[in-house]
Amino acid sequence: MPSIQPAEFRHAMQSLASGVAIVTTGTAAGRRGLTVSSVTSICMEPPCLVVGINARSEAHDEILANGSFGVSVLRSDQEDFALRFGGGEGAKGVHRFDTGAWDQGVLDVPLLPNAFCALECVLYDHKALVTHTVFIGRIVAARQSDGNPLINFRGALRTLLPD
């Protein structure tokens, strides 16, 4: 049975609201990161998440080389980070981090200091699938802050209404 067309798939997936995060790895001049909306919990024992990353991304091979990565789930007031790490400002490589101070977590991965949620992962497994690789990260540290999450829905960045 044939697959649906890419445009049809994209339109269908835009109906799925998802959190927006920055996946990061590396230290100093080797830091790399990108914006994703494909982070999902996968199991509780051990606590793991899964994230899909394009094999052409600068961060892809660095995650494989470093064996660890951070996930900074963005707050609604951090849309500028989503756009910058999504390539919207033309910044590449370590220059994407020129937006201010970044924390280095217990795994020495870059984390956004005031992220809605920040997770640190050891690379548990990975699987290449056509253009992307699915990375499974075992979560070894987590922290949360206040605010509202940044959401990707119907091709636009949005937020939830406050409680």
PDB file of C-alpha atoms in Angstrom:
ATOM      1  CA  MET A   1       0.000   0.000   0.000  1.00  0.00           C
ATOM      2  CA  PRO A   2       1.507   3.400  -0.922  1.00  0.00           C
ATOM      3  CA  SER A   3       2.217   6.128   1.653  1.00  0.00           C
ATOM      4  CA  ILE A   4       0.395   9.427   1.687  1.00  0.00           C
ATOM      5  CA  GLN A   5       2.068  12.421   0.033  1.00  0.00           C
ATOM      6  CA  PRO A   6       4.462  14.567   2.125  1.00  0.00           C
ATOM      7  CA  ALA A   7       2.176  17.640   1.951  1.00  0.00           C
ATOM      8  CA  GLU A   8      -0.778  15.595   3.193  1.00  0.00           C
ATOM      9  CA  PHE A   9       1.349  14.156   6.004  1.00  0.00           C
ATOM     10  CA  ARG A  10       2.603  17.640   7.036  1.00  0.00           C
ATOM     11  CA  HIS A  11      -0.970  18.975   7.097  1.00  0.00           C
ATOM     12  CA  ALA A  12      -2.152  16.051   9.235  1.00  0.00           C
ATOM     13  CA  MET A  13       0.745  16.422  11.702  1.00  0.00           C
ATOM     14  CA  GLN A  14       0.042  20.145  12.109  1.00  0.00           C
ATOM     15  CA  SER A  15      -3.190  19.079  13.826  1.00  0.00           C
ATOM     16  CA  LEU A  16      -1.114  17.477  16.584  1.00  0.00           C
ATOM     17  CA  ALA A  17      -0.189  20.098  19.189  1.00  0.00           C
ATOM     18  CA  SER A  18       3.319  19.541  20.528  1.00  0.00           C
ATOM     19  CA  GLY A  19       5.749  21.226  22.856  1.00  0.00           C
ATOM     20  CA  VAL A  20       8.708  23.088  21.372  1.00  0.00           C
ATOM     21  CA  ALA A  21      12.193  22.284  22.631  1.00  0.00           C
ATOM     22  CA  ILE A  22      15.845  22.901  21.885  1.00  0.00           C
ATOM     23  CA  VAL A  23      18.019  19.797  21.762  1.00  0.00           C
ATOM     24  CA  THR A  24      21.673  20.536  22.548  1.00  0.00           C
ATOM     25  CA  THR A  25      24.986  18.774  22.936  1.00  0.00           C
ATOM     26  CA  GLY A  26      28.686  19.543  23.294  1.00  0.00           C
ATOM     27  CA  THR A  27      30.861  22.046  25.118  1.00  0.00           C
ATOM     28  CA  ALA A  28      32.659  25.285  24.215  1.00  0.00           C
ATOM     29  CA  ALA A  29      33.157  25.627  20.440  1.00  0.00           C
ATOM     30  CA  GLY A  30      31.670  22.153  19.949  1.00  0.00           C
ATOM     31  CA  ARG A  31      28.184  23.132  21.151  1.00  0.00           C
ATOM     32  CA  ARG A  32      25.398  22.368  18.713  1.00  0.00           C
ATOM     33  CA  GLY A  33      21.626  22.652  18.964  1.00  0.00           C
ATOM     34  CA  LEU A  34      18.375  22.736  17.055  1.00  0.00           C
ATOM     35  CA  THR A  35      14.673  23.358  17.593  1.00  0.00           C
ATOM     36  CA  VAL A  36      12.415  20.305  17.621  1.00  0.00           C
ATOM     37  CA  SER A  37       8.777  19.533  18.270  1.00  0.00           C
ATOM     38  CA  SER A  38       9.227  15.769  18.238  1.00  0.00           C
ATOM     39  CA  VAL A  39      10.113  14.944  21.855  1.00  0.00           C
ATOM     40  CA  THR A  40       8.065  12.183  23.474  1.00  0.00           C
ATOM     41  CA  SER A  41       8.331  10.112  26.622  1.00  0.00           C
ATOM     42  CA  ILE A  42       8.813   6.455  25.810  1.00  0.00           C
ATOM     43  CA  CYS A  43       9.087   4.554  29.113  1.00  0.00           C
ATOM     44  CA  MET A  44       9.289   5.091  32.855  1.00  0.00           C
ATOM     45  CA  GLU A  45      11.741   2.322  33.859  1.00  0.00           C
ATOM     46  CA  PRO A  46      14.278   3.518  33.090  1.00  0.00           C
ATOM     47  CA  PRO A  47      12.917   7.006  32.319  1.00  0.00           C
ATOM     48  CA  CYS A  48      13.513   7.577  28.613  1.00  0.00           C
ATOM     49  CA  LEU A  49      12.441   9.952  25.886  1.00  0.00           C
ATOM     50  CA  VAL A  50      12.648   9.799  22.135  1.00  0.00           C
ATOM     51  CA  VAL A  51      13.494  12.626  19.737  1.00  0.00           C
ATOM     52  CA  GLY A  52      13.738  12.599  15.950  1.00  0.00           C
ATOM     53  CA  ILE A  53      16.578  14.596  14.354  1.00  0.00           C
ATOM     54  CA  ASN A  54      17.383  15.144  10.698  1.00  0.00           C
ATOM     55  CA  ALA A  55      20.644  13.403   9.775  1.00  0.00           C
ATOM     56  CA  ARG A  56      21.834  16.619   8.039  1.00  0.00           C
ATOM     57  CA  SER A  57      21.514  18.649  11.245  1.00  0.00           C
ATOM     58  CA  GLU A  58      24.770  19.922  12.765  1.00  0.00           C
ATOM     59  CA  ALA A  59      23.722  18.417  16.098  1.00  0.00           C
ATOM     60  CA  HIS A  60      23.078  14.915  14.713  1.00  0.00           C
ATOM     61  CA  ASP A  61      26.665  13.622  14.520  1.00  0.00           C
ATOM     62  CA  GLU A  62      27.661  15.533  17.654  1.00  0.00           C
ATOM     63  CA  ILE A  63      25.015  13.709  19.711  1.00  0.00           C
ATOM     64  CA  LEU A  64      26.400  10.412  18.418  1.00  0.00           C
ATOM     65  CA  ALA A  65      29.975  11.487  19.198  1.00  0.00           C
ATOM     66  CA  ASN A  66      29.200  12.896  22.667  1.00  0.00           C
ATOM     67  CA  GLY A  67      26.777  10.199  23.774  1.00  0.00           C
ATOM     68  CA  SER A  68      24.619  12.730  25.624  1.00  0.00           C
ATOM     69  CA  PHE A  69      22.196  15.571  24.939  1.00  0.00           C
ATOM     70  CA  GLY A  70      19.996  18.112  26.681  1.00  0.00           C
ATOM     71  CA  VAL A  71      16.368  18.976  26.005  1.00  0.00           C
ATOM     72  CA  SER A  72      15.218  22.469  26.992  1.00  0.00           C
ATOM     73  CA  VAL A  73      11.424  22.639  26.690  1.00  0.00           C
ATOM     74  CA  LEU A  74      10.596  26.262  25.911  1.00  0.00           C
ATOM     75  CA  ARG A  75       8.270  28.658  27.735  1.00  0.00           C
ATOM     76  CA  SER A  76       5.823  30.823  25.824  1.00  0.00           C
ATOM     77  CA  ASP A  77       8.109  33.864  26.197  1.00  0.00           C
ATOM     78  CA  GLN A  78      11.059  32.022  24.570  1.00  0.00           C
ATOM     79  CA  GLU A  79       9.839  32.011  20.976  1.00  0.00           C
ATOM     80  CA  ASP A  80      13.002  33.876  19.932  1.00  0.00           C
ATOM     81  CA  PHE A  81      15.086  30.835  20.962  1.00  0.00           C
ATOM     82  CA  ALA A  82      12.830  28.534  18.930  1.00  0.00           C
ATOM     83  CA  LEU A  83      13.295  30.705  15.851  1.00  0.00           C
ATOM     84  CA  ARG A  84      17.063  31.130  16.301  1.00  0.00           C
ATOM     85  CA  PHE A  85      17.737  27.408  16.823  1.00  0.00           C
ATOM     86  CA  GLY A  86      15.368  26.635  13.971  1.00  0.00           C
ATOM     87  CA  GLY A  87      17.683  28.538  11.628  1.00  0.00           C
ATOM     88  CA  GLY A  88      15.394  31.554  11.264  1.00  0.00           C
ATOM     89  CA  GLU A  89      18.124  34.099  11.996  1.00  0.00           C
ATOM     90  CA  GLY A  90      20.811  32.385   9.925  1.00  0.00           C
ATOM     91  CA  ALA A  91      22.920  31.538  12.986  1.00  0.00           C
ATOM     92  CA  LYS A  92      24.760  28.230  12.760  1.00  0.00           C
ATOM     93  CA  GLY A  93      26.912  26.063  15.001  1.00  0.00           C
ATOM     94  CA  VAL A  94      28.112  27.510  18.257  1.00  0.00           C
ATOM     95  CA  HIS A  95      26.819  30.991  17.228  1.00  0.00           C
ATOM     96  CA  ARG A  96      23.267  29.882  17.942  1.00  0.00           C
ATOM     97  CA  PHE A  97      24.247  30.064  21.624  1.00  0.00           C
ATOM     98  CA  ASP A  98      25.231  33.771  21.430  1.00  0.00           C
ATOM     99  CA  THR A  99      21.893  34.690  23.020  1.00  0.00           C
ATOM    100  CA  GLY A 100      23.177  34.911  26.572  1.00  0.00           C
ATOM    101  CA  ALA A 101      24.317  32.607  29.328  1.00  0.00           C
ATOM    102  CA  TRP A 102      23.665  28.887  29.082  1.00  0.00           C
ATOM    103  CA  ASP A 103      24.014  26.414  31.924  1.00  0.00           C
ATOM    104  CA  GLN A 104      26.122  23.269  31.556  1.00  0.00           C
ATOM    105  CA  GLY A 105      24.263  20.424  33.224  1.00  0.00           C
ATOM    106  CA  VAL A 106      25.554  17.411  35.133  1.00  0.00           C
ATOM    107  CA  LEU A 107      26.347  15.751  31.780  1.00  0.00           C
ATOM    108  CA  ASP A 108      28.064  18.955  30.622  1.00  0.00           C
ATOM    109  CA  VAL A 109      25.385  19.593  27.972  1.00  0.00           C
ATOM    110  CA  PRO A 110      24.063  23.116  27.336  1.00  0.00           C
ATOM    111  CA  LEU A 111      20.705  23.881  28.964  1.00  0.00           C
ATOM    112  CA  LEU A 112      18.617  27.017  28.749  1.00  0.00           C
ATOM    113  CA  PRO A 113      18.623  28.436  32.307  1.00  0.00           C
ATOM    114  CA  ASN A 114      14.936  29.410  32.437  1.00  0.00           C
ATOM    115  CA  ALA A 115      13.456  26.688  30.259  1.00  0.00           C
ATOM    116  CA  PHE A 116       9.956  25.443  31.146  1.00  0.00           C
ATOM    117  CA  CYS A 117      11.597  22.059  31.684  1.00  0.00           C
ATOM    118  CA  ALA A 118      15.181  20.885  31.125  1.00  0.00           C
ATOM    119  CA  LEU A 119      16.169  17.243  30.763  1.00  0.00           C
ATOM    120  CA  GLU A 120      19.620  15.689  30.484  1.00  0.00           C
ATOM    121  CA  CYS A 121      19.971  12.417  28.649  1.00  0.00           C
ATOM    122  CA  VAL A 122      22.568   9.755  28.096  1.00  0.00           C
ATOM    123  CA  LEU A 123      22.210   8.296  24.610  1.00  0.00           C
ATOM    124  CA  TYR A 124      20.585   4.907  25.238  1.00  0.00           C
ATOM    125  CA  ASP A 125      19.997   3.833  21.620  1.00  0.00           C
ATOM    126  CA  HIS A 126      19.391   5.227  18.151  1.00  0.00           C
ATOM    127  CA  LYS A 127      17.900   4.092  14.859  1.00  0.00           C
ATOM    128  CA  ALA A 128      18.364   5.677  11.424  1.00  0.00           C
ATOM    129  CA  LEU A 129      15.110   5.977   9.459  1.00  0.00           C
ATOM    130  CA  VAL A 130      15.522   7.398   5.934  1.00  0.00           C
ATOM    131  CA  THR A 131      16.294  11.130   6.501  1.00  0.00           C
ATOM    132  CA  HIS A 132      16.150  11.172  10.308  1.00  0.00           C
ATOM    133  CA  THR A 133      17.526   9.340  13.297  1.00  0.00           C
ATOM    134  CA  VAL A 134      15.411   8.460  16.287  1.00  0.00           C
ATOM    135  CA  PHE A 135      17.471   9.037  19.431  1.00  0.00           C
ATOM    136  CA  ILE A 136      16.421   7.396  22.686  1.00  0.00           C
ATOM    137  CA  GLY A 137      17.777   9.203  25.713  1.00  0.00           C
ATOM    138  CA  ARG A 138      17.847   7.833  29.260  1.00  0.00           C
ATOM    139  CA  ILE A 139      17.008  10.796  31.485  1.00  0.00           C
ATOM    140  CA  VAL A 140      19.526  11.330  34.294  1.00  0.00           C
ATOM    141  CA  ALA A 141      18.551  14.830  35.459  1.00  0.00           C
ATOM    142  CA  ALA A 142      15.510  17.102  35.212  1.00  0.00           C
ATOM    143  CA  ARG A 143      14.374  20.480  36.417  1.00  0.00           C
ATOM    144  CA  GLN A 144      11.279  22.623  35.909  1.00  0.00           C
ATOM    145  CA  SER A 145      10.320  26.287  36.170  1.00  0.00           C
ATOM    146  CA  ASP A 146       7.115  28.289  36.125  1.00  0.00           C
ATOM    147  CA  GLY A 147       5.316  29.707  33.132  1.00  0.00           C
ATOM    148  CA  ASN A 148       3.395  28.397  30.160  1.00  0.00           C
ATOM    149  CA  PRO A 149       4.822  26.088  27.494  1.00  0.00           C
ATOM    150  CA  LEU A 150       5.463  27.121  23.904  1.00  0.00           C
ATOM    151  CA  ILE A 151       3.322  24.983  21.588  1.00  0.00           C
ATOM    152  CA  ASN A 152       3.599  24.188  17.874  1.00  0.00           C
ATOM    153  CA  PHE A 153       0.082  23.878  16.438  1.00  0.00           C
ATOM    154  CA  ARG A 154      -1.126  24.251  12.844  1.00  0.00           C
ATOM    155  CA  GLY A 155       2.253  25.558  11.723  1.00  0.00           C
ATOM    156  CA  ALA A 156       2.435  28.380  14.266  1.00  0.00           C
ATOM    157  CA  LEU A 157       4.051  28.871  17.669  1.00  0.00           C
ATOM    158  CA  ARG A 158       1.409  29.406  20.347  1.00  0.00           C
ATOM    159  CA  THR A 159       0.846  29.131  24.085  1.00  0.00           C
ATOM    160  CA  LEU A 160      -1.781  27.720  26.379  1.00  0.00           C
ATOM    161  CA  LEU A 161      -4.060  30.096  28.214  1.00  0.00           C
ATOM    162  CA  PRO A 162      -2.982  30.637  31.829  1.00  0.00           C
ATOM    163  CA  ASP A 163      -4.908  28.700  34.484  1.00  0.00           C
TER     164      ASP A 163
END
